[in-house]
Coordinates of C-alpha atoms in Angstrom, one line a residue:
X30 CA 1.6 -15.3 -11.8
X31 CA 5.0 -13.8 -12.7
X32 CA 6.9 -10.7 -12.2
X33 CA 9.4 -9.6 -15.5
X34 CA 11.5 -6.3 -15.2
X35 CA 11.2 -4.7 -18.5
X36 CA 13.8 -1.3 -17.8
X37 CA 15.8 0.2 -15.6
X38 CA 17.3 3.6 -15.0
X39 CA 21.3 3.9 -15.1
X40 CA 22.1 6.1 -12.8
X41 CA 19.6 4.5 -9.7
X42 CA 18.5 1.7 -9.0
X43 CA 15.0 2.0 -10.0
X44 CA 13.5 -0.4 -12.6
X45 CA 9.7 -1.1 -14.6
X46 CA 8.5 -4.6 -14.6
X47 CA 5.0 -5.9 -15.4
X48 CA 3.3 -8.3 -13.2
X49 CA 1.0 -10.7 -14.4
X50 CA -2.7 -11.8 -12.5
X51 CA -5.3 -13.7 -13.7
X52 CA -7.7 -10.3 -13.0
X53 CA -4.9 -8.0 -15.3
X54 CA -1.1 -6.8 -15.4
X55 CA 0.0 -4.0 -13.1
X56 CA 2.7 -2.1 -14.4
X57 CA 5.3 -1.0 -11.9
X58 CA 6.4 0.9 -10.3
X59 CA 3.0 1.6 -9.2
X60 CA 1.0 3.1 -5.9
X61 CA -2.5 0.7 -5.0
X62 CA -5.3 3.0 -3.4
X63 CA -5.9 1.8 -0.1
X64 CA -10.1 0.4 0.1
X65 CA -9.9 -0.5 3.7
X66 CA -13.4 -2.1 3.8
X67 CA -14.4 -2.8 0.5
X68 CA -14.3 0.5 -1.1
X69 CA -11.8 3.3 -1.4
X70 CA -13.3 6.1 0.7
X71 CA -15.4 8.4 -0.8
X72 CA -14.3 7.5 -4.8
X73 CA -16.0 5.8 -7.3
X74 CA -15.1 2.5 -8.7
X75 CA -15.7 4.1 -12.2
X76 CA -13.3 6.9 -11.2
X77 CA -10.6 4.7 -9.8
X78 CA -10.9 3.0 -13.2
X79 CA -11.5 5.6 -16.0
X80 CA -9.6 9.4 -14.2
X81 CA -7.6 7.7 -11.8
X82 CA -6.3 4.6 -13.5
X83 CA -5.6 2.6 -10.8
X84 CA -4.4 -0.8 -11.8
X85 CA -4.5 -2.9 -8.1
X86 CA -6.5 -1.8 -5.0
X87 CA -6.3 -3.0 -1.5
X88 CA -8.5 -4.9 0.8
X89 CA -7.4 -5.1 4.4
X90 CA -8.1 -8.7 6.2
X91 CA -8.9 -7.7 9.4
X92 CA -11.2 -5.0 8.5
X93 CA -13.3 -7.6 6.2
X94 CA -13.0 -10.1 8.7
X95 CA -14.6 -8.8 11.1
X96 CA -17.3 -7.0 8.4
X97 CA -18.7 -8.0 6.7
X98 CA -17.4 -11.6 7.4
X99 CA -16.2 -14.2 5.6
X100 CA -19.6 -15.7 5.4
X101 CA -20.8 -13.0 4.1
X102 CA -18.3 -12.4 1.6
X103 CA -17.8 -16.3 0.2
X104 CA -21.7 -16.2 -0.4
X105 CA -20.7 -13.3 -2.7
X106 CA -18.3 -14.9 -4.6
X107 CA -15.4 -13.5 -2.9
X108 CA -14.3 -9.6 -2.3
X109 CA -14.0 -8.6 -6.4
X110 CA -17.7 -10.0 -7.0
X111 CA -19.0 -8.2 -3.7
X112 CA -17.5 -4.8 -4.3
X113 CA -17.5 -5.1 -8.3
X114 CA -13.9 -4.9 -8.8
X115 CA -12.6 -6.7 -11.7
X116 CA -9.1 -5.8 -11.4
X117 CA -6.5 -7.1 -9.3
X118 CA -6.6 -7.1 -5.3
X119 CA -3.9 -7.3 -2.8
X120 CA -4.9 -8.1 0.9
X121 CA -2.7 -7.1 3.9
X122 CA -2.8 -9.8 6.6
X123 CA -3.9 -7.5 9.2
X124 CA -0.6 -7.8 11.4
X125 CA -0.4 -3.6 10.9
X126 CA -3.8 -3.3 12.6
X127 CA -2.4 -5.9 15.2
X128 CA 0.7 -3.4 16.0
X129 CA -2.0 -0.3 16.0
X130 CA -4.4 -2.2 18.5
X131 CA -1.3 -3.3 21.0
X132 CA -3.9 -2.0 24.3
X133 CA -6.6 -4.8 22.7
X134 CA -4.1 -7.7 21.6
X135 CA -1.7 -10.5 22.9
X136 CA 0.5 -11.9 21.0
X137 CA 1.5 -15.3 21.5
X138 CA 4.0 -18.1 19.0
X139 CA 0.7 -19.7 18.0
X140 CA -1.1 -15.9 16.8
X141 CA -2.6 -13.4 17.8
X142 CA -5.6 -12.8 19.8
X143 CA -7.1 -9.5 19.8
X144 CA -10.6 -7.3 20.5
X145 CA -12.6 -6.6 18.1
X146 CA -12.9 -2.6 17.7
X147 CA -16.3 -2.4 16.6
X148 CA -18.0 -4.8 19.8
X149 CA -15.3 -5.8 21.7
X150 CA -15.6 -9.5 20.8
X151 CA -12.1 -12.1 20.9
X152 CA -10.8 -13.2 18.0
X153 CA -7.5 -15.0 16.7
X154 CA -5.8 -15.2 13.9
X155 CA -2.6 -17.9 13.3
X156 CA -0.7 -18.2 10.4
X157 CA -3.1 -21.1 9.2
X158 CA -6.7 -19.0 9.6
X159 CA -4.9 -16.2 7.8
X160 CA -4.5 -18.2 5.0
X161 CA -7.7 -19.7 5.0
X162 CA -9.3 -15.5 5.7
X163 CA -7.5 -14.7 2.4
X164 CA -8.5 -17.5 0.3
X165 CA -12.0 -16.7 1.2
X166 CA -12.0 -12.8 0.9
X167 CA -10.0 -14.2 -3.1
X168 CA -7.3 -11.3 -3.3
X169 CA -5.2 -12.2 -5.9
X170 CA -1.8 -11.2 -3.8
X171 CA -2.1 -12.0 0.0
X172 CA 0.1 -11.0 2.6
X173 CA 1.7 -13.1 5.3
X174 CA 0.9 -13.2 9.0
X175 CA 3.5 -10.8 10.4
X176 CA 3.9 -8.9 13.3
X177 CA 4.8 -4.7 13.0
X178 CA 7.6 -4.1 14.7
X179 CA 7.7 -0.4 16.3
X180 CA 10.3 1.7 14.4
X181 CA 11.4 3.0 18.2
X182 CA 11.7 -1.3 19.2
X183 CA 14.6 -1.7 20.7
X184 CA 17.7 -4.8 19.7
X185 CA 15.6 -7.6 22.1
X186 CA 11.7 -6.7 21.4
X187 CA 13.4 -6.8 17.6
X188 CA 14.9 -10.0 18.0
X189 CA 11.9 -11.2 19.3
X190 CA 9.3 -9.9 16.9
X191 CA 11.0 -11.3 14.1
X192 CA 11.7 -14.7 15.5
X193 CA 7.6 -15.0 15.8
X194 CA 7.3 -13.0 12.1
X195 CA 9.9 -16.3 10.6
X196 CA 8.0 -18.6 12.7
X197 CA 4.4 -17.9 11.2
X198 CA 6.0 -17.2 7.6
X199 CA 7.0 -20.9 7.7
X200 CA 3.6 -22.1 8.9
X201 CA 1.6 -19.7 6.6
X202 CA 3.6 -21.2 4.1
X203 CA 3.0 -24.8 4.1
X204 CA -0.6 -24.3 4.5
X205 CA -0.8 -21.5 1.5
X206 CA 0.8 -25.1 0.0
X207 CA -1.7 -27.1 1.4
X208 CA -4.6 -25.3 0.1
X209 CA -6.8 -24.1 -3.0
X210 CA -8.1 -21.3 -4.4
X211 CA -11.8 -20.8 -3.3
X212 CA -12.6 -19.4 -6.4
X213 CA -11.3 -20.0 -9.8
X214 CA -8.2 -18.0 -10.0
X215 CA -4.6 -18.3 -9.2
X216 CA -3.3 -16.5 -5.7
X217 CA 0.0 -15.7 -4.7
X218 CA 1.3 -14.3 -1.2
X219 CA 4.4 -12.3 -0.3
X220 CA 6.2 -12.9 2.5
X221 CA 7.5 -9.7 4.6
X222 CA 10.5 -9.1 5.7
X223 CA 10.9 -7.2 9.2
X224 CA 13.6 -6.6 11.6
X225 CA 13.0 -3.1 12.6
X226 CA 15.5 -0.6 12.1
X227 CA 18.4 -3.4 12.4
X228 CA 20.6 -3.8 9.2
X229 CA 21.6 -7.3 10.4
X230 CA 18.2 -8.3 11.1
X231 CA 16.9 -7.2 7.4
X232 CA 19.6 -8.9 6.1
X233 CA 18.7 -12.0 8.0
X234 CA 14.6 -11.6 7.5
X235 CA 15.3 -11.3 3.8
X236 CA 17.8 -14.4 3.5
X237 CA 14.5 -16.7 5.2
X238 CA 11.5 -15.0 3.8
X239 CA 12.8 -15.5 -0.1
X240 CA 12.7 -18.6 0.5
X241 CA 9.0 -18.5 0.5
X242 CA 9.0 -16.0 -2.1
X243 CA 7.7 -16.9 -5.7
X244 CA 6.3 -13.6 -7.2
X245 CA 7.3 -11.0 -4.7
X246 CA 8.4 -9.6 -1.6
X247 CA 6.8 -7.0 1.3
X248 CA 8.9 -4.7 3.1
X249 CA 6.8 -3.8 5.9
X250 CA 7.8 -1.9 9.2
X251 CA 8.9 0.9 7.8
X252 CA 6.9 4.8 8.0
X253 CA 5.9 3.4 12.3
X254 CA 8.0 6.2 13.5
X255 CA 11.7 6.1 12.5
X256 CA 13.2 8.9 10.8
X257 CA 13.0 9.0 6.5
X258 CA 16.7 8.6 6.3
X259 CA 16.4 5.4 8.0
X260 CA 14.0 3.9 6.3
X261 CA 16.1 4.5 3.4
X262 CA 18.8 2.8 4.7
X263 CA 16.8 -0.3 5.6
X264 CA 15.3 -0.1 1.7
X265 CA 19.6 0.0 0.8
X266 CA 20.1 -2.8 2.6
X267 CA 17.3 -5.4 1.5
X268 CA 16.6 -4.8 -2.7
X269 CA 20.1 -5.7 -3.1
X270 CA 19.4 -9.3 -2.0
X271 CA 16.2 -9.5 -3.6
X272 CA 16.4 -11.2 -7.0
X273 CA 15.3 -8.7 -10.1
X274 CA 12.3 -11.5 -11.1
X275 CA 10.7 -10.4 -7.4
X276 CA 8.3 -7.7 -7.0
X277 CA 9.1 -5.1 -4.1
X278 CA 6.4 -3.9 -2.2
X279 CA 7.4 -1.3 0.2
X280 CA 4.0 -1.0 2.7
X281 CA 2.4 2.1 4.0
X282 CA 4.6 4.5 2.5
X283 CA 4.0 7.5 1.8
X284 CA 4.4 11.3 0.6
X285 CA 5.3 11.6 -2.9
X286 CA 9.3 12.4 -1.7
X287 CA 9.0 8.9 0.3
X288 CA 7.5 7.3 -2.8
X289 CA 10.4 8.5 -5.6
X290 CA 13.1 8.4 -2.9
X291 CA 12.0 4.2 -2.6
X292 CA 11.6 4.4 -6.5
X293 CA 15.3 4.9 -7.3
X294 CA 16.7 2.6 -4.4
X295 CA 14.5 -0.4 -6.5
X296 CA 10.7 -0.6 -5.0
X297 CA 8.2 -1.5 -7.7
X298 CA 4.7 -1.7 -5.4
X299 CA 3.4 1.1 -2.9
X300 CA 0.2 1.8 -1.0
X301 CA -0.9 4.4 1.7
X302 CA -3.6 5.7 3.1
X303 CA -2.4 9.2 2.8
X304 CA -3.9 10.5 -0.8
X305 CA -7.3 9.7 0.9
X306 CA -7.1 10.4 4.5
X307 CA -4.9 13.8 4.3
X308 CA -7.7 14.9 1.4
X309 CA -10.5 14.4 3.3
X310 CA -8.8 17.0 6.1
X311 CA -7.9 19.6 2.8
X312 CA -4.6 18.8 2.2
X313 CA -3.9 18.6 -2.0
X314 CA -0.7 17.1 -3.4
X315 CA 0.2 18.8 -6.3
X316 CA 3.0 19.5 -8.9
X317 CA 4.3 22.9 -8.1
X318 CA 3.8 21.5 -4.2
X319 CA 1.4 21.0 -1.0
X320 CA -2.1 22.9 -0.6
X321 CA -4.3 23.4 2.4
X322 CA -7.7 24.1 1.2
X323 CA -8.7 25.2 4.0
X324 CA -6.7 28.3 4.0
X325 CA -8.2 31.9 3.4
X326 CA -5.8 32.5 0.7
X327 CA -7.5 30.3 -1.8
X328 CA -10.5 32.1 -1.0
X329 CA -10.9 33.9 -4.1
X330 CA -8.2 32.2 -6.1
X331 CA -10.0 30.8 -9.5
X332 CA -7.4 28.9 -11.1
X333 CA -7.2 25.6 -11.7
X334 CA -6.0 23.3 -9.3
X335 CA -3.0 21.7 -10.3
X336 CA -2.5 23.3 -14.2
X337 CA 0.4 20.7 -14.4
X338 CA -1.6 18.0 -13.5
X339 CA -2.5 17.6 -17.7
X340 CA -4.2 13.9 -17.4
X341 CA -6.0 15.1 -13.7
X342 CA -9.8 15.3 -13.1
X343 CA -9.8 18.6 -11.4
X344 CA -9.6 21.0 -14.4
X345 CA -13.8 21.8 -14.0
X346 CA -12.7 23.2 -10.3
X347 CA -10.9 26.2 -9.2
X348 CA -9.0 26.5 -5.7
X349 CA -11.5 29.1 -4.5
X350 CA -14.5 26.3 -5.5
X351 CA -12.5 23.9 -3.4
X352 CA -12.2 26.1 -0.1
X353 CA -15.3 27.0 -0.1
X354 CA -16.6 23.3 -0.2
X355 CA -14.4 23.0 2.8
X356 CA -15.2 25.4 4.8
X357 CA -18.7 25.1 4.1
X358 CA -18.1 21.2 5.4
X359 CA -19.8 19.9 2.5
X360 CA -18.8 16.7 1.6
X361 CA -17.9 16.6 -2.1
X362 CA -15.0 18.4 -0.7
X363 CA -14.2 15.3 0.9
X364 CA -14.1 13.1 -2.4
X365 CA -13.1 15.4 -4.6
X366 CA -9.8 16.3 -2.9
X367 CA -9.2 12.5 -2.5
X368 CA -9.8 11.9 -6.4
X369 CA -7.2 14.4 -6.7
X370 CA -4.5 13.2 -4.8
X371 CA -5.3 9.7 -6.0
X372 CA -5.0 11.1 -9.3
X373 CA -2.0 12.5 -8.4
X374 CA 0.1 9.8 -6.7
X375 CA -0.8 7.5 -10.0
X376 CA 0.4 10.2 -12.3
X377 CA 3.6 10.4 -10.1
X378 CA 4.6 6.9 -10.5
X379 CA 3.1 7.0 -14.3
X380 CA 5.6 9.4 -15.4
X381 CA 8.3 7.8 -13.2
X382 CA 7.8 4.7 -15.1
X383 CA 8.3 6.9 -18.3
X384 CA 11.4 8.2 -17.2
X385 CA 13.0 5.2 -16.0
X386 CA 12.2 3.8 -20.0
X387 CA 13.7 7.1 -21.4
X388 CA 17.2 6.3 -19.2
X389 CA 16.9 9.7 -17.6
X390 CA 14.9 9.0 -14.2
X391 CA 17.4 10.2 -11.2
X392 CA 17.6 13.7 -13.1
X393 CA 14.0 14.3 -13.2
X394 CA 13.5 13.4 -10.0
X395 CA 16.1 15.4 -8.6
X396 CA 14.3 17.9 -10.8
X397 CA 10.9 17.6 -9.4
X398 CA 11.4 17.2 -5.9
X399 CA 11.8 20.3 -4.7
X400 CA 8.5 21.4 -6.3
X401 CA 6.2 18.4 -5.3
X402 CA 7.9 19.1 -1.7
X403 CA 7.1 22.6 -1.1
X404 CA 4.0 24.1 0.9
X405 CA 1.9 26.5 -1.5

């Protein structure tokens, strides 16, 4: 696996690379639908593919961990053979839903033990049963055990949190070392670098966690609660010490403004659970801004969707069609306002990657964001 930077844009700092797995390149910068479970709620595989284009999904550990189970999934051959996926995957570690289920968890210097949501049942994971979770479920990009800071954390729970995020990268890493592939494919991991809203901690978590670095690098804590401008700033102060051969995954972020904002301070990778989860509750990303579905005014409003949107899926479907799907609680209204702003968020980056080849990326942008930002 390797990660080659093939442009950039003069006057940002955002760039195009490729990077290389044994299940397919992803070209970058690029946005990974989030499939939770197995699956990316409510759209077809053969949509993700063929209308969507997505080149990378993700799988999240401790959602697969606790179901199906590993058992389960080595007896299928690992998570591409079970859910038919023969592109690449990425796998989180599961310290993000350790940070969301802080009334149910303990966190101690050897891991973390934690309830399960579903029955209530104890479970731990260290550094070293991470590793072994993620070569079992086969992604070919895993995460390291980290924990999520809270972006309102304050200088000593920081301090702390990343001294126990340094101290499992190190062990995760030497047993990554230590071990195979299950299956018969190359797997890489990124480390992540945390330190909460703290410039000097960033600094400091990136400086330790390249040194376990090989393909790329996470960004996580980030989009918990701080303000945008913030986040920004962290973003400032970590690409520049990453080398250009890294890939930089920025996690859980975000609205289409968060995504091109990250774009031209250097991040390559995104994912977020927004496109699906604000679709299913009517809310459409588009080019000329944001829709609510739900709203009367689309009532009898038979245009297309998004008439910019040129490579979407929606063309068959008028706004009216849409609304009343929603208010009529049917569920295709569900997955076909997810396909949408899936379709969406991999156009965005799609043409962003075109403008950063053509040298003229921070003027489009600045061009399209107030469109893309606007409520309809």
């Amino acid at each position: 696996m390797k990660f080659t930077k093939t442009a950039s844009d003069p006057a940002s700092s955002a760039r195009c690379g490729v990077l290389e797995t044994d299940h397919g390149s992803i070209r970058t910068p690029i946005f990974m639908p989030v499939g939770t479970v197995g699956s990316v709620k409510g759209v077809y595989h053969r949509d993700l593919k063929e209308d969507i284009k997505a080149e990378i999904i993700l799988g999240n550990t401790y959602h697969l961990y606790l179901r199906p189970g590993l058992e389960t999934l080595k007896a299928a051959g690992g998570l591409h053979k079970f859910e038919n996926w023969d592109r690449p995957i990425l796998t989180d570690s599961g310290g993000f839903q350790v940070f969301s289920l802080s009334p149910i968890r303990k966190l101690t210097p050897e891991g973390c033990t934690f309830q399960s949501h579903i029955d209530g049942s104890r479970h731990q994971f260290t550094a070293e049963n991470n590793v072994e979770t993620q070569r079992i479920i086969g992604a070919d990009i895993c995460m390291a055990l980290d924990e999520c800071c809270p972006g309102d954390a304050d200088r000593i729970y920081a301090r702390k949190s990343l001294d126990l995020t340094k101290s499992w990268l190190e062990r995760f890493a030497k047993h990554f070392r230590e071990t195979d592939p299950v299956y018969d494919y190359r797997q890489t991991f990124f480390p992540i670098i945390q330190g909460c809203t703290f410039p000097d901690m960033r600094a400091e978590a990136t400086e330790h966690a390249l040194q376990f670095s090989e393909v790329g690098i996470a960004i996580g804590g980030l989009a918990v609660g701080e303000p945008a401008e913030v986040m920004y700033e962290m973003i400032e102060t970590v690409c520049p010490l990453i080398p250009q051969d890294r890939a930089r995954y920025l996690m859980g972020v975000g609205t289409p403004a968060n995504i091109l904002e990250a774009i031209s301070r250097g991040i390559d990778m995104f994912d977020c659970v927004m496109p699906t989860r604000n679709g299913r509750n009517g809310m459409l990303f588009t080019w000329n801004g944001v829709m609510n579905m739900r709203n009367a005014k689309w009532a009898q409003d038979f245009s297309e969707i998004d008439p910019a949107g040129a490579s979407f899926v929606d063309h068959t479907y008028s706004k009216a069609y849409l609304h009343h799907l929603f208010v009529a609680g049917e569920m295709f209204a569900a997955m076909l306002a997810s396909e949408h702003n899936l379709a969406f968020y991999l156009d965005l980056v799609r043409q962003a990657r075109s403008h950063i080849q053509a040298g003229d990326f921070k003027a489009w942008k600045d061009s399209v964001m107030p469109k893309i930002t606007s409520r309809l």
